[in-house]
PDB file of C-alpha atoms and ligand atoms in Angstrom:
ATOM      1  CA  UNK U   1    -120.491 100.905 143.616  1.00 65.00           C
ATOM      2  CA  UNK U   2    -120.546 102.986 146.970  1.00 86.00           C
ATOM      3  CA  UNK U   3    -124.092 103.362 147.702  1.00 95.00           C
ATOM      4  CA  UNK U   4    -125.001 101.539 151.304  1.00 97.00           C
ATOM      5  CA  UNK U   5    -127.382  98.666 151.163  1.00 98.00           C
ATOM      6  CA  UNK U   6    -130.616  99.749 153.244  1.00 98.00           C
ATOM      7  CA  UNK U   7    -131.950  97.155 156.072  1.00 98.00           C
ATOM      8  CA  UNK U   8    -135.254  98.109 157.325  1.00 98.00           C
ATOM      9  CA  UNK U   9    -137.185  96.192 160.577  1.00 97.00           C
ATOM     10  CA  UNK U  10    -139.879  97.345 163.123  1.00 96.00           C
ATOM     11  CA  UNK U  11    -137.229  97.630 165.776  1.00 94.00           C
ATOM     12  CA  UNK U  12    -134.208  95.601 166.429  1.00 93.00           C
ATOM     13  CA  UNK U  13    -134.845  92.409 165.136  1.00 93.00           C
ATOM     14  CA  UNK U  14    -133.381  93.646 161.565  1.00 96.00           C
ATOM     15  CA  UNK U  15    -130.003  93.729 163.359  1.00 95.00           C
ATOM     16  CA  UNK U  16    -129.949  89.907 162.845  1.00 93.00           C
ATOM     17  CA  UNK U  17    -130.071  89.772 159.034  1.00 96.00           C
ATOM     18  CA  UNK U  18    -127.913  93.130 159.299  1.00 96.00           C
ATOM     19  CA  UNK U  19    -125.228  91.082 161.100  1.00 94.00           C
ATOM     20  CA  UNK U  20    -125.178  88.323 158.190  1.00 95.00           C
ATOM     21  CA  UNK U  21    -124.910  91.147 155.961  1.00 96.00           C
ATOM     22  CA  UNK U  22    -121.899  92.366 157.658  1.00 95.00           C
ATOM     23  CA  UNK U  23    -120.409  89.043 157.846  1.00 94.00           C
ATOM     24  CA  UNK U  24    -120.778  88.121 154.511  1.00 95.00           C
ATOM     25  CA  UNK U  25    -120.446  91.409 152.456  1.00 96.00           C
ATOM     26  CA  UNK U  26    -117.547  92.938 154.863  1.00 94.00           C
ATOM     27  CA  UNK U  27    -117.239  95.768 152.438  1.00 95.00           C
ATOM     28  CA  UNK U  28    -120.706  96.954 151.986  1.00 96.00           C
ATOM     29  CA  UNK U  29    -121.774  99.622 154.104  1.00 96.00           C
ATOM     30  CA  UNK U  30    -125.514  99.707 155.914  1.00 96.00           C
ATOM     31  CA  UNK U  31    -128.024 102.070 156.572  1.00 97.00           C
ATOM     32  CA  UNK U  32    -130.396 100.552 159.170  1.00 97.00           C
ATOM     33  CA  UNK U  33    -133.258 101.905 160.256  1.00 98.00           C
ATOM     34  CA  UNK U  34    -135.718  99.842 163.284  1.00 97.00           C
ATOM     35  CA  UNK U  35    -139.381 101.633 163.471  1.00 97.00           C
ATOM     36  CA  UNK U  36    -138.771 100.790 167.420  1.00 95.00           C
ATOM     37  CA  UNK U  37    -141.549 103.886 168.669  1.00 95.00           C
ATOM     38  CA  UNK U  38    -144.349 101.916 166.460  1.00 95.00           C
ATOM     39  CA  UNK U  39    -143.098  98.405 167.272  1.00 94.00           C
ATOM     40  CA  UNK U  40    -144.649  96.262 167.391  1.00 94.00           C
ATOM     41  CA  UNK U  41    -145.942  95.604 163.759  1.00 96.00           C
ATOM     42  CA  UNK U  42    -147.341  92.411 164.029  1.00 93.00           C
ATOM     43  CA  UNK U  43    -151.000  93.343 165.607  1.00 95.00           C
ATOM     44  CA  UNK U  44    -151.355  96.141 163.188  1.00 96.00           C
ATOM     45  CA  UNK U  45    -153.573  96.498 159.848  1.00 96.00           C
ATOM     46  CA  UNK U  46    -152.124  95.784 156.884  1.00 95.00           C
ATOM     47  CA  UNK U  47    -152.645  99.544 155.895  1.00 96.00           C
ATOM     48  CA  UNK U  48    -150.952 100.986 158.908  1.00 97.00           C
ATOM     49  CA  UNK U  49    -147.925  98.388 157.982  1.00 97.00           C
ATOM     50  CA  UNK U  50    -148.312  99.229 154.910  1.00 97.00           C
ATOM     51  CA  UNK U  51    -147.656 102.749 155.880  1.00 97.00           C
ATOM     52  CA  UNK U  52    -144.859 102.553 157.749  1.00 97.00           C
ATOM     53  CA  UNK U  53    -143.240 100.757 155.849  1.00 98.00           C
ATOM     54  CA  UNK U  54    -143.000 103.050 152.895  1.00 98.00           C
ATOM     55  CA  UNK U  55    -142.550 105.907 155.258  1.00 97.00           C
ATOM     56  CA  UNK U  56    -139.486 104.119 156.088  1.00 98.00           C
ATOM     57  CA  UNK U  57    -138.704 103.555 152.390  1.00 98.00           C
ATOM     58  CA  UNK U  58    -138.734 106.983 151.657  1.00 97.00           C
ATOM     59  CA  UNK U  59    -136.007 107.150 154.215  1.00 97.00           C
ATOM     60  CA  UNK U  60    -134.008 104.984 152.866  1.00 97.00           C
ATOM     61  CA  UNK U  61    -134.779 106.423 149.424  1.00 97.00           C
ATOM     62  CA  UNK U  62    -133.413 109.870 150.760  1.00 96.00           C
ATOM     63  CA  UNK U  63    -129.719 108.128 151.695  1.00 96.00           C
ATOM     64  CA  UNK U  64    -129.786 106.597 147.750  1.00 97.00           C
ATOM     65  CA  UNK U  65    -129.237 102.795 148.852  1.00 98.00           C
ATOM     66  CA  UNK U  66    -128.834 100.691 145.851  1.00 98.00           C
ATOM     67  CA  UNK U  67    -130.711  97.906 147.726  1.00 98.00           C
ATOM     68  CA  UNK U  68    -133.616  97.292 149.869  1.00 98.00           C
ATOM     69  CA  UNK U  69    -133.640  94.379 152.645  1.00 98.00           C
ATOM     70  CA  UNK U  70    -136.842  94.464 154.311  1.00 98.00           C
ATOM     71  CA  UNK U  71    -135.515  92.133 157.536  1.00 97.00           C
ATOM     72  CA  UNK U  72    -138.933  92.347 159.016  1.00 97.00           C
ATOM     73  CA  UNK U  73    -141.304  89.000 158.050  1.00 96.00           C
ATOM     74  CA  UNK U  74    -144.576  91.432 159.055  1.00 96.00           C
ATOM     75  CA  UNK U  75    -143.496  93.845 156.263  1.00 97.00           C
ATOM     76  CA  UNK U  76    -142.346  91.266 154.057  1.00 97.00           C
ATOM     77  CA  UNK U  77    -145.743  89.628 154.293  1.00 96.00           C
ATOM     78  CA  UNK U  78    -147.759  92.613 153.279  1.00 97.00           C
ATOM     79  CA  UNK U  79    -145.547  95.235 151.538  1.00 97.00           C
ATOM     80  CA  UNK U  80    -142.725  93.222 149.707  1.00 97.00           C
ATOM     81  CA  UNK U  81    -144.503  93.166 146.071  1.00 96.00           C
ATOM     82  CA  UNK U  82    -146.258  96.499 145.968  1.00 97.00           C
ATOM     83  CA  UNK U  83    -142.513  97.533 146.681  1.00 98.00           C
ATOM     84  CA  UNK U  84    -140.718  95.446 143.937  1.00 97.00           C
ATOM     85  CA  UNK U  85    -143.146  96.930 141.468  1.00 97.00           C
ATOM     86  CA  UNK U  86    -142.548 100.351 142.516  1.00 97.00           C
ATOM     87  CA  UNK U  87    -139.052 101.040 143.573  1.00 98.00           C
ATOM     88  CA  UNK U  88    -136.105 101.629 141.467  1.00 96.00           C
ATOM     89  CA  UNK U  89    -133.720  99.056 142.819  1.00 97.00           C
ATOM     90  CA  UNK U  90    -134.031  95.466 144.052  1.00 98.00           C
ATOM     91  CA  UNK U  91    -136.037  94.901 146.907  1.00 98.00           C
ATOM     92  CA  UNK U  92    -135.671  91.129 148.907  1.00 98.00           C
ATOM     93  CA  UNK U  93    -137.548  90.228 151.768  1.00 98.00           C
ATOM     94  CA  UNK U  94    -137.479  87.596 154.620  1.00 97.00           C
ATOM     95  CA  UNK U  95    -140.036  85.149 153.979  1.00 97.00           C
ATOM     96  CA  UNK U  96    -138.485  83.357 150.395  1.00 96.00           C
ATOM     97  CA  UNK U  97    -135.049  83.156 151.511  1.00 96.00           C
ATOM     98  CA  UNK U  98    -136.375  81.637 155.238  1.00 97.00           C
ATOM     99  CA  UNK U  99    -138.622  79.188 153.537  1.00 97.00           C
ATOM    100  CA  UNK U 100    -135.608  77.888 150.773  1.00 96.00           C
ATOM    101  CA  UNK U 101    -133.551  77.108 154.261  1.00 96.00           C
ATOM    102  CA  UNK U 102    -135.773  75.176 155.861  1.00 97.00           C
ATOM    103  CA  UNK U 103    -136.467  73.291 153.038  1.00 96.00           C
ATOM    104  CA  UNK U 104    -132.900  73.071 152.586  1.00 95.00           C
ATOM    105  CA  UNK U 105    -132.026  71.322 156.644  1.00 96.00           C
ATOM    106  CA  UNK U 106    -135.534  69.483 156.629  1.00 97.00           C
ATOM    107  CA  UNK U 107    -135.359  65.880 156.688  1.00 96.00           C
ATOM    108  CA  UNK U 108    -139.502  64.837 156.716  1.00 96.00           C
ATOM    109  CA  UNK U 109    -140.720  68.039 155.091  1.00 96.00           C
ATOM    110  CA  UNK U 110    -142.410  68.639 159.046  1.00 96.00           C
ATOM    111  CA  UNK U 111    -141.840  71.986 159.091  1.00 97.00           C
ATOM    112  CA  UNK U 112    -143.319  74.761 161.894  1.00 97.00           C
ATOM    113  CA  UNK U 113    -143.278  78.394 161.608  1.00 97.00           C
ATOM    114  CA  UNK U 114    -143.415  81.245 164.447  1.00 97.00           C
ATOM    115  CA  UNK U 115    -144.230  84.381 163.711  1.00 97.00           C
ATOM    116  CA  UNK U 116    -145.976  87.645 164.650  1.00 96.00           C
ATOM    117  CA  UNK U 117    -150.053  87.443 164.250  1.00 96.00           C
ATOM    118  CA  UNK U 118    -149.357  89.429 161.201  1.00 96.00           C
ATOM    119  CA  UNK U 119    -146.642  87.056 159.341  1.00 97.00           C
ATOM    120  CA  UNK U 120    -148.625  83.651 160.479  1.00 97.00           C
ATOM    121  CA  UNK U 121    -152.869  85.047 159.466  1.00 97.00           C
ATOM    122  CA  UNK U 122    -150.811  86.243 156.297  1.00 97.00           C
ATOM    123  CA  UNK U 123    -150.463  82.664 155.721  1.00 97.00           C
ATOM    124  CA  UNK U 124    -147.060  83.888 153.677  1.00 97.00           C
ATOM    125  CA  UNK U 125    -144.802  81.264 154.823  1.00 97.00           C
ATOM    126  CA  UNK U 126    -147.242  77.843 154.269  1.00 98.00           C
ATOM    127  CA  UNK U 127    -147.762  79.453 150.647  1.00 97.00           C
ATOM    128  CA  UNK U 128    -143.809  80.207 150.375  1.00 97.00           C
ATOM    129  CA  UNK U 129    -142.620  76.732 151.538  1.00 98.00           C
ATOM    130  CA  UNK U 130    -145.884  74.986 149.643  1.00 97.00           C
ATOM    131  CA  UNK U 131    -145.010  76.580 146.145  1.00 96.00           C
ATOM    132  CA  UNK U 132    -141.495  75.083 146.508  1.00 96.00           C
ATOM    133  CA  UNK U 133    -142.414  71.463 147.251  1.00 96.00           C
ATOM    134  CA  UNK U 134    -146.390  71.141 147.667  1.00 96.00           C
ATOM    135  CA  UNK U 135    -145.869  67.900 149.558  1.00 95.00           C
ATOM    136  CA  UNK U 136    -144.570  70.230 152.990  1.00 96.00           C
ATOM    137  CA  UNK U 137    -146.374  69.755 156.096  1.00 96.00           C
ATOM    138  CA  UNK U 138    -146.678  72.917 157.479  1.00 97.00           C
ATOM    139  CA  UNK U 139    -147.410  74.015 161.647  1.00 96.00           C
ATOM    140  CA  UNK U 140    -147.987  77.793 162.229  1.00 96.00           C
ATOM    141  CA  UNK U 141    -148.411  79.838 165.392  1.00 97.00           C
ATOM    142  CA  UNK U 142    -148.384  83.163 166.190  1.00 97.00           C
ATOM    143  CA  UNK U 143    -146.142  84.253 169.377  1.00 97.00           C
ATOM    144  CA  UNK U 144    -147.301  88.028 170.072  1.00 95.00           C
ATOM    145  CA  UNK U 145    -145.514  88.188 173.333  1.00 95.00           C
ATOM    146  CA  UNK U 146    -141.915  88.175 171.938  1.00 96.00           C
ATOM    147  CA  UNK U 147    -141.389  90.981 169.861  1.00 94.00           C
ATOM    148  CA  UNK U 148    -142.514  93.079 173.425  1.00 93.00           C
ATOM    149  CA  UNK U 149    -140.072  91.221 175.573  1.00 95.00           C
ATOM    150  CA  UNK U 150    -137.256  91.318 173.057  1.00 92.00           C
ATOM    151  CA  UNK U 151    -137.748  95.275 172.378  1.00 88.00           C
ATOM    152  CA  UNK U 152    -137.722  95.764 176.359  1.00 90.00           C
ATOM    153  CA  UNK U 153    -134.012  94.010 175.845  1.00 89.00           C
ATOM    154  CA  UNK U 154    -135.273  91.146 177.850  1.00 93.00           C
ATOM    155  CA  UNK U 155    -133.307  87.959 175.583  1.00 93.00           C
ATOM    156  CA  UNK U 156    -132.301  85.563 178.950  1.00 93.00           C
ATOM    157  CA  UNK U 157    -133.368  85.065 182.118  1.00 95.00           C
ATOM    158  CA  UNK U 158    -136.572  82.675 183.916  1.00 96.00           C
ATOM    159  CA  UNK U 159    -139.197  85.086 183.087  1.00 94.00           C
ATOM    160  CA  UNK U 160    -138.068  85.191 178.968  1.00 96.00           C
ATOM    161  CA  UNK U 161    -137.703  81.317 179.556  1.00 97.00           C
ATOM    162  CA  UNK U 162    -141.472  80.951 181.199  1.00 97.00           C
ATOM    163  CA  UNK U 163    -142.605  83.106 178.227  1.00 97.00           C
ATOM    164  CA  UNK U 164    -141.220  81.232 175.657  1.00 98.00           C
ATOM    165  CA  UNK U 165    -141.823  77.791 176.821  1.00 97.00           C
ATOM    166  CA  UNK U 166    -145.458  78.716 177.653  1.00 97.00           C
ATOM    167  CA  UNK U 167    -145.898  80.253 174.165  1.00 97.00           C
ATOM    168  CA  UNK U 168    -144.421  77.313 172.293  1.00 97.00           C
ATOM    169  CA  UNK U 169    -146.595  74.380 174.114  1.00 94.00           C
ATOM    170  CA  UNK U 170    -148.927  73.857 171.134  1.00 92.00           C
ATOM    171  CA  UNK U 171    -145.395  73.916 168.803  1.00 93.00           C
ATOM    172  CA  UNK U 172    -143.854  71.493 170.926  1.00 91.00           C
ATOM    173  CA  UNK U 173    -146.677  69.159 171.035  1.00 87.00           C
ATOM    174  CA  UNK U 174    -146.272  68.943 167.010  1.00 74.00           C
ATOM    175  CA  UNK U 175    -143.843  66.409 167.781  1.00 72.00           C
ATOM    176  CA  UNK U 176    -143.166  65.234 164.077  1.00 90.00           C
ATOM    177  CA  UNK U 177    -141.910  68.991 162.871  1.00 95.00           C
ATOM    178  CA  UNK U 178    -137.791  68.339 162.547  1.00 96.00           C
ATOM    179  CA  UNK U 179    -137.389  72.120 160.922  1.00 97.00           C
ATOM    180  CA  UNK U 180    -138.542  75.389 162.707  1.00 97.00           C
ATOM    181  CA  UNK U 181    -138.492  78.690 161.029  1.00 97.00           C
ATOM    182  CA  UNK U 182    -137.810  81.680 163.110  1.00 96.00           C
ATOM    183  CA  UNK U 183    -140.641  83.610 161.061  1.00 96.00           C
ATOM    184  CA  UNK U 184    -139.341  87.035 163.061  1.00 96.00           C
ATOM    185  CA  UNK U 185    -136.397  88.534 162.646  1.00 94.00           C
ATOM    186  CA  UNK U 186    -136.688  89.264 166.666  1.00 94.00           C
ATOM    187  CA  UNK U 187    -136.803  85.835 167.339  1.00 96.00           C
ATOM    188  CA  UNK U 188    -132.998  84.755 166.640  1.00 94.00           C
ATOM    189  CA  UNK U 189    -132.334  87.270 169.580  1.00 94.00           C
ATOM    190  CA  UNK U 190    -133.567  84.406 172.107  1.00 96.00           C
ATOM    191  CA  UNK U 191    -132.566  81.698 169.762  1.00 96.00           C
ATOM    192  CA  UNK U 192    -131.090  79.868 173.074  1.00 97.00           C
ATOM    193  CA  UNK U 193    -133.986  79.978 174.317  1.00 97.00           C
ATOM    194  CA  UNK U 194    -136.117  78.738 171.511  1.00 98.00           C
ATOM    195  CA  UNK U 195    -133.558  75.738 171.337  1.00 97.00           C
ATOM    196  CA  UNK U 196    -134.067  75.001 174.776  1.00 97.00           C
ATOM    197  CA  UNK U 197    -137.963  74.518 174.905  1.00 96.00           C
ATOM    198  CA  UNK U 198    -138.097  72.729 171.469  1.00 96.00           C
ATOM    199  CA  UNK U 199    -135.238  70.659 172.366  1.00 95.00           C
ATOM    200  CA  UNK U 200    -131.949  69.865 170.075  1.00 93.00           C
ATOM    201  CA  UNK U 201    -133.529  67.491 167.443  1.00 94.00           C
ATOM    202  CA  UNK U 202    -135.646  70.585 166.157  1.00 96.00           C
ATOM    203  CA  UNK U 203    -133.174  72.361 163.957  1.00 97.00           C
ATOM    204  CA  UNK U 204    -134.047  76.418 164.112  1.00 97.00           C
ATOM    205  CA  UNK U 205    -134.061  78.325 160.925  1.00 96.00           C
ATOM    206  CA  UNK U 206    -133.446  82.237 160.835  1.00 93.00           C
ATOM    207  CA  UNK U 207    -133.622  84.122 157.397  1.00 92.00           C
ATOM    208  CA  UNK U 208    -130.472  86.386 157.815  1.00 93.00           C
ATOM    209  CA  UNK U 209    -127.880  83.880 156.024  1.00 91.00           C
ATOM    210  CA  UNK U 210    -129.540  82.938 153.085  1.00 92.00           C
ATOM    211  CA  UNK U 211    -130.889  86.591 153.060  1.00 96.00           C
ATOM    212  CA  UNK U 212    -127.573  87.602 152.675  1.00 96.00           C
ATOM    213  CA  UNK U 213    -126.264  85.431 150.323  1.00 95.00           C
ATOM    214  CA  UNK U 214    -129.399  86.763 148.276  1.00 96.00           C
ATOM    215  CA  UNK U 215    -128.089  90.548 148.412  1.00 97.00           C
ATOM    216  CA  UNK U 216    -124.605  89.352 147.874  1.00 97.00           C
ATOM    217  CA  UNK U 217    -125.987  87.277 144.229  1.00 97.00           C
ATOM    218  CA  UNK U 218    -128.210  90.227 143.192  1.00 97.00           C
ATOM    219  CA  UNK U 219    -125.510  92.539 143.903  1.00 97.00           C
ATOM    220  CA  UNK U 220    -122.959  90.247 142.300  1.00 96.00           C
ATOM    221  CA  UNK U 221    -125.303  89.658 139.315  1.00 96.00           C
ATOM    222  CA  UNK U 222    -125.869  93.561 139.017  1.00 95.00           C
ATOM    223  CA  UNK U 223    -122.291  94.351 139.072  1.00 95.00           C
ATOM    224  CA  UNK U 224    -122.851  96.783 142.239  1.00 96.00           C
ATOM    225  CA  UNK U 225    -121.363  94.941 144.776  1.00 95.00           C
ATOM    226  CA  UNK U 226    -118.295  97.594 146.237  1.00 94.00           C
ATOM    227  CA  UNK U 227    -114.906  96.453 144.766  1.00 88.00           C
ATOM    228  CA  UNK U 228    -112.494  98.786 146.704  1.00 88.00           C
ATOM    229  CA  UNK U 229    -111.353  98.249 149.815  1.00 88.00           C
ATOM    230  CA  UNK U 230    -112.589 100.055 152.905  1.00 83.00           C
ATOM    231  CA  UNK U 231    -114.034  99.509 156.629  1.00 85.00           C
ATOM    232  CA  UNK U 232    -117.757 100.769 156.385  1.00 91.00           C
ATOM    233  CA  UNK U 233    -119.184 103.075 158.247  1.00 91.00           C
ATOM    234  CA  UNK U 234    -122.463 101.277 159.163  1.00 94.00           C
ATOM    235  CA  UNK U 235    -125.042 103.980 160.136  1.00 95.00           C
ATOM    236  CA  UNK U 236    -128.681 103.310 162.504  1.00 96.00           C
ATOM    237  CA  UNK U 237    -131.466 105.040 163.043  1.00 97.00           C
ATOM    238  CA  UNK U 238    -134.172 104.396 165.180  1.00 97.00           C
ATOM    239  CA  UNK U 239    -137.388 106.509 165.499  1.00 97.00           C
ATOM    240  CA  UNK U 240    -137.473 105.387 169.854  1.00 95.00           C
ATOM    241  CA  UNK U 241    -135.210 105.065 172.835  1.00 94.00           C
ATOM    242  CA  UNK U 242    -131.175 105.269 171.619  1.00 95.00           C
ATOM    243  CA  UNK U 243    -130.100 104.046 174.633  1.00 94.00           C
ATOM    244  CA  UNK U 244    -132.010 100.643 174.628  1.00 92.00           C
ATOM    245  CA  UNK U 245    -131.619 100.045 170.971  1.00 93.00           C
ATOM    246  CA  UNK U 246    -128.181 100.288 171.394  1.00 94.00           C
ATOM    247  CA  UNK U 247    -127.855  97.695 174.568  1.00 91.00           C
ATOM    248  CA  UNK U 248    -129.566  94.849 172.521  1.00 91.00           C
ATOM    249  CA  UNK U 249    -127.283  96.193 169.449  1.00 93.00           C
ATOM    250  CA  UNK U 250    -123.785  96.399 171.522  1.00 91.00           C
ATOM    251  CA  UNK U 251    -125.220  92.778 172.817  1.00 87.00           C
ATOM    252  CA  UNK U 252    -126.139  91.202 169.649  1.00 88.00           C
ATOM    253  CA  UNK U 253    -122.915  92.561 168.017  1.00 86.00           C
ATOM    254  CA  UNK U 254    -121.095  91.704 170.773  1.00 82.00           C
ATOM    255  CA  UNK U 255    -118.880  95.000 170.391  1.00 81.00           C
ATOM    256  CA  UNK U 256    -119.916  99.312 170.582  1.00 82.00           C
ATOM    257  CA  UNK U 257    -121.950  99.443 167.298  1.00 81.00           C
ATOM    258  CA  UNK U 258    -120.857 103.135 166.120  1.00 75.00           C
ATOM    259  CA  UNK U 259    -123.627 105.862 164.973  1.00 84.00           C
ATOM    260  CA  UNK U 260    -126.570 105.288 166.481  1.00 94.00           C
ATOM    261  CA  UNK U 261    -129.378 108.483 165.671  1.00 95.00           C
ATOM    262  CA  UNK U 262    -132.628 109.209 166.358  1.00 96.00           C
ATOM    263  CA  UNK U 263    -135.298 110.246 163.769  1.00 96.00           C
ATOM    264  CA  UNK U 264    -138.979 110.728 163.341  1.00 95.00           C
ATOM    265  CA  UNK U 265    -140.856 109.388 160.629  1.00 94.00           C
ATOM    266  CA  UNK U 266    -143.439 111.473 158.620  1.00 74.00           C
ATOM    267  CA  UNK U 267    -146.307 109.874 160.722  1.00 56.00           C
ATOM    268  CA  UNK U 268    -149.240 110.071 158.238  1.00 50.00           C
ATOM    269  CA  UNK U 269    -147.430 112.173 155.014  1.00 48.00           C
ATOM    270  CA  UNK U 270    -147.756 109.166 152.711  1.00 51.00           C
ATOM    271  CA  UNK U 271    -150.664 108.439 150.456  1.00 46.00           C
TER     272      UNK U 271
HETATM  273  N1  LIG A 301    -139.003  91.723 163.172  1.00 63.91           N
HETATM  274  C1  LIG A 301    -140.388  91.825 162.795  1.00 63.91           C
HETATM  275  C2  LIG A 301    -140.783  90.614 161.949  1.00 63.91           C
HETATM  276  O1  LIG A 301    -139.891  89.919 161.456  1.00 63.91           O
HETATM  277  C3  LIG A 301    -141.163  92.054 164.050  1.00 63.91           C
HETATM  278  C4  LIG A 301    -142.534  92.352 163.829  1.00 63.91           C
HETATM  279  C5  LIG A 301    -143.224  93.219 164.829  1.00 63.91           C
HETATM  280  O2  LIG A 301    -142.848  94.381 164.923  1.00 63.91           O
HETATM  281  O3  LIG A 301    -144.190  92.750 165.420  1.00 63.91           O
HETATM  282  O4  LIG A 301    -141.933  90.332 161.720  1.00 63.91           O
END
């Protein structure tokens, strides 16, 4: 089947499961769209995300994906069922697959979670990890000052270091947690960093590979995965600055990512 798979993130952080994607479904070709002008999501109502997020569904609808990857935690947390009930093709989200690896690498079922205000008050990731095994320990905490510094394309450097190592203080003090979940799809764009501060016998979990291997099993399952052979063409979109969402893009992909738009988003047209 030759429909693109649709990735959808409040800015660039979505570029990290999208690179998974690429990785492991080399065929399949991507729409990806990053709400960058309303980033970030994570201090916003659930109605506003709630919002956006379907305004960027209807986006996606309008290219006819034949699957939905919501690579944002934020929307995951408040949009991902009222989606799966009404959309026509699968929908996966973050959360599930970030919670079955952590599970997966955790040695003492310890397990922290970072996230945006949003993802951690949402309480999504305790519940996700707790109705897999309910004998998890589970350490949340909100880090609002990432998604900012990441979407300003600031991912090295002593000021991102200060920030992060600041931030994580309480995190680091939960010396028993051997797991970490990267609860923000942002986050694995200062992964170093992360590592750093927590030190190397905290083993960092980001969603994007078992994500991936999600789509590729659904896909699989569903008999729509593309059986020809091609190189995509991998299309973005981003509703703010071109220019900066390509810098982190050309830097996460570590090569000229191809197609980069602009568009606006029907601010308000949804019911
Ligand atoms: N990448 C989004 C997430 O995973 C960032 C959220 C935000 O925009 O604050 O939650």
């Amino acid at each position: 089947m030759d429909q693109p798979i649709g990735v959808i993130d409040s800015g660039v952080g979505g570029l990290t499961v999208a690179s998974e994607l690429m990785r492991q479904l080399p065929k399949e070709e991507l729409i990806y769209l990053g709400d960058t002008l309303r980033c970030p999501y994570g201090p916003r109502t659930c109605k506003e995300v709630i919002q956006f997020t379907w305004e960027m569904v209807d986006f996606m609808l309008s290219k006819r994906v034949k699957m939905l990857v919501v690579a944002c935690n934020t929307a995951t947390a408040f949009t991902l069922e009222q989606l799966r009930q009404e959309l026509p093709i699968p929908v996966i989200g973050v959360i599930k697959p970030g919670a079955r690896a952590a599970i997966k690498m955790s040695q003492n079922l310890h397990i922290g979670v970072i996230g945006t205000e949003g993802t951690i008050n949402s309480k999504a990731y305790p519940n996700a990890l707790k109705d897999i095994n309910s004998n998890i320990h589970v350490n949340d905490l909100a880090c609002t000052s990432f998604v900012p510094m990441v979407e300003a394309g600031v991912l090295e450097g002593p000021e991102a270091f200060k920030i992060v190592s600041d931030t994580l203080t309480p995190m680091k003090e939960q010396n028993h947690i051997d797991t970490l979940i990267l609860g923000c799809t942002h986050y694995p764009l200062i992964r170093p960093i992360i590592q750093q501060v927590m030190g190397d016998k905290v083993t960092l979990i980001s969603s994007g590979e078992e994500t991936a291997l999600q789509v590729s099993t659904i896909l699989g399952y569903q008999k729509k995965l593309f059986n020809g052979d091609r190189a995509p063409m991998h299309q973005f979109y981003t509703t703010g600055c071109v220019e900066v969402f390509e810098e982190i893009a050309n830097k996460w992909f570590e090569r000229p990512v191809a197609r980069i738009e602009n568009i606006s988003l029907g601010v308000g047209t949804r019911k």
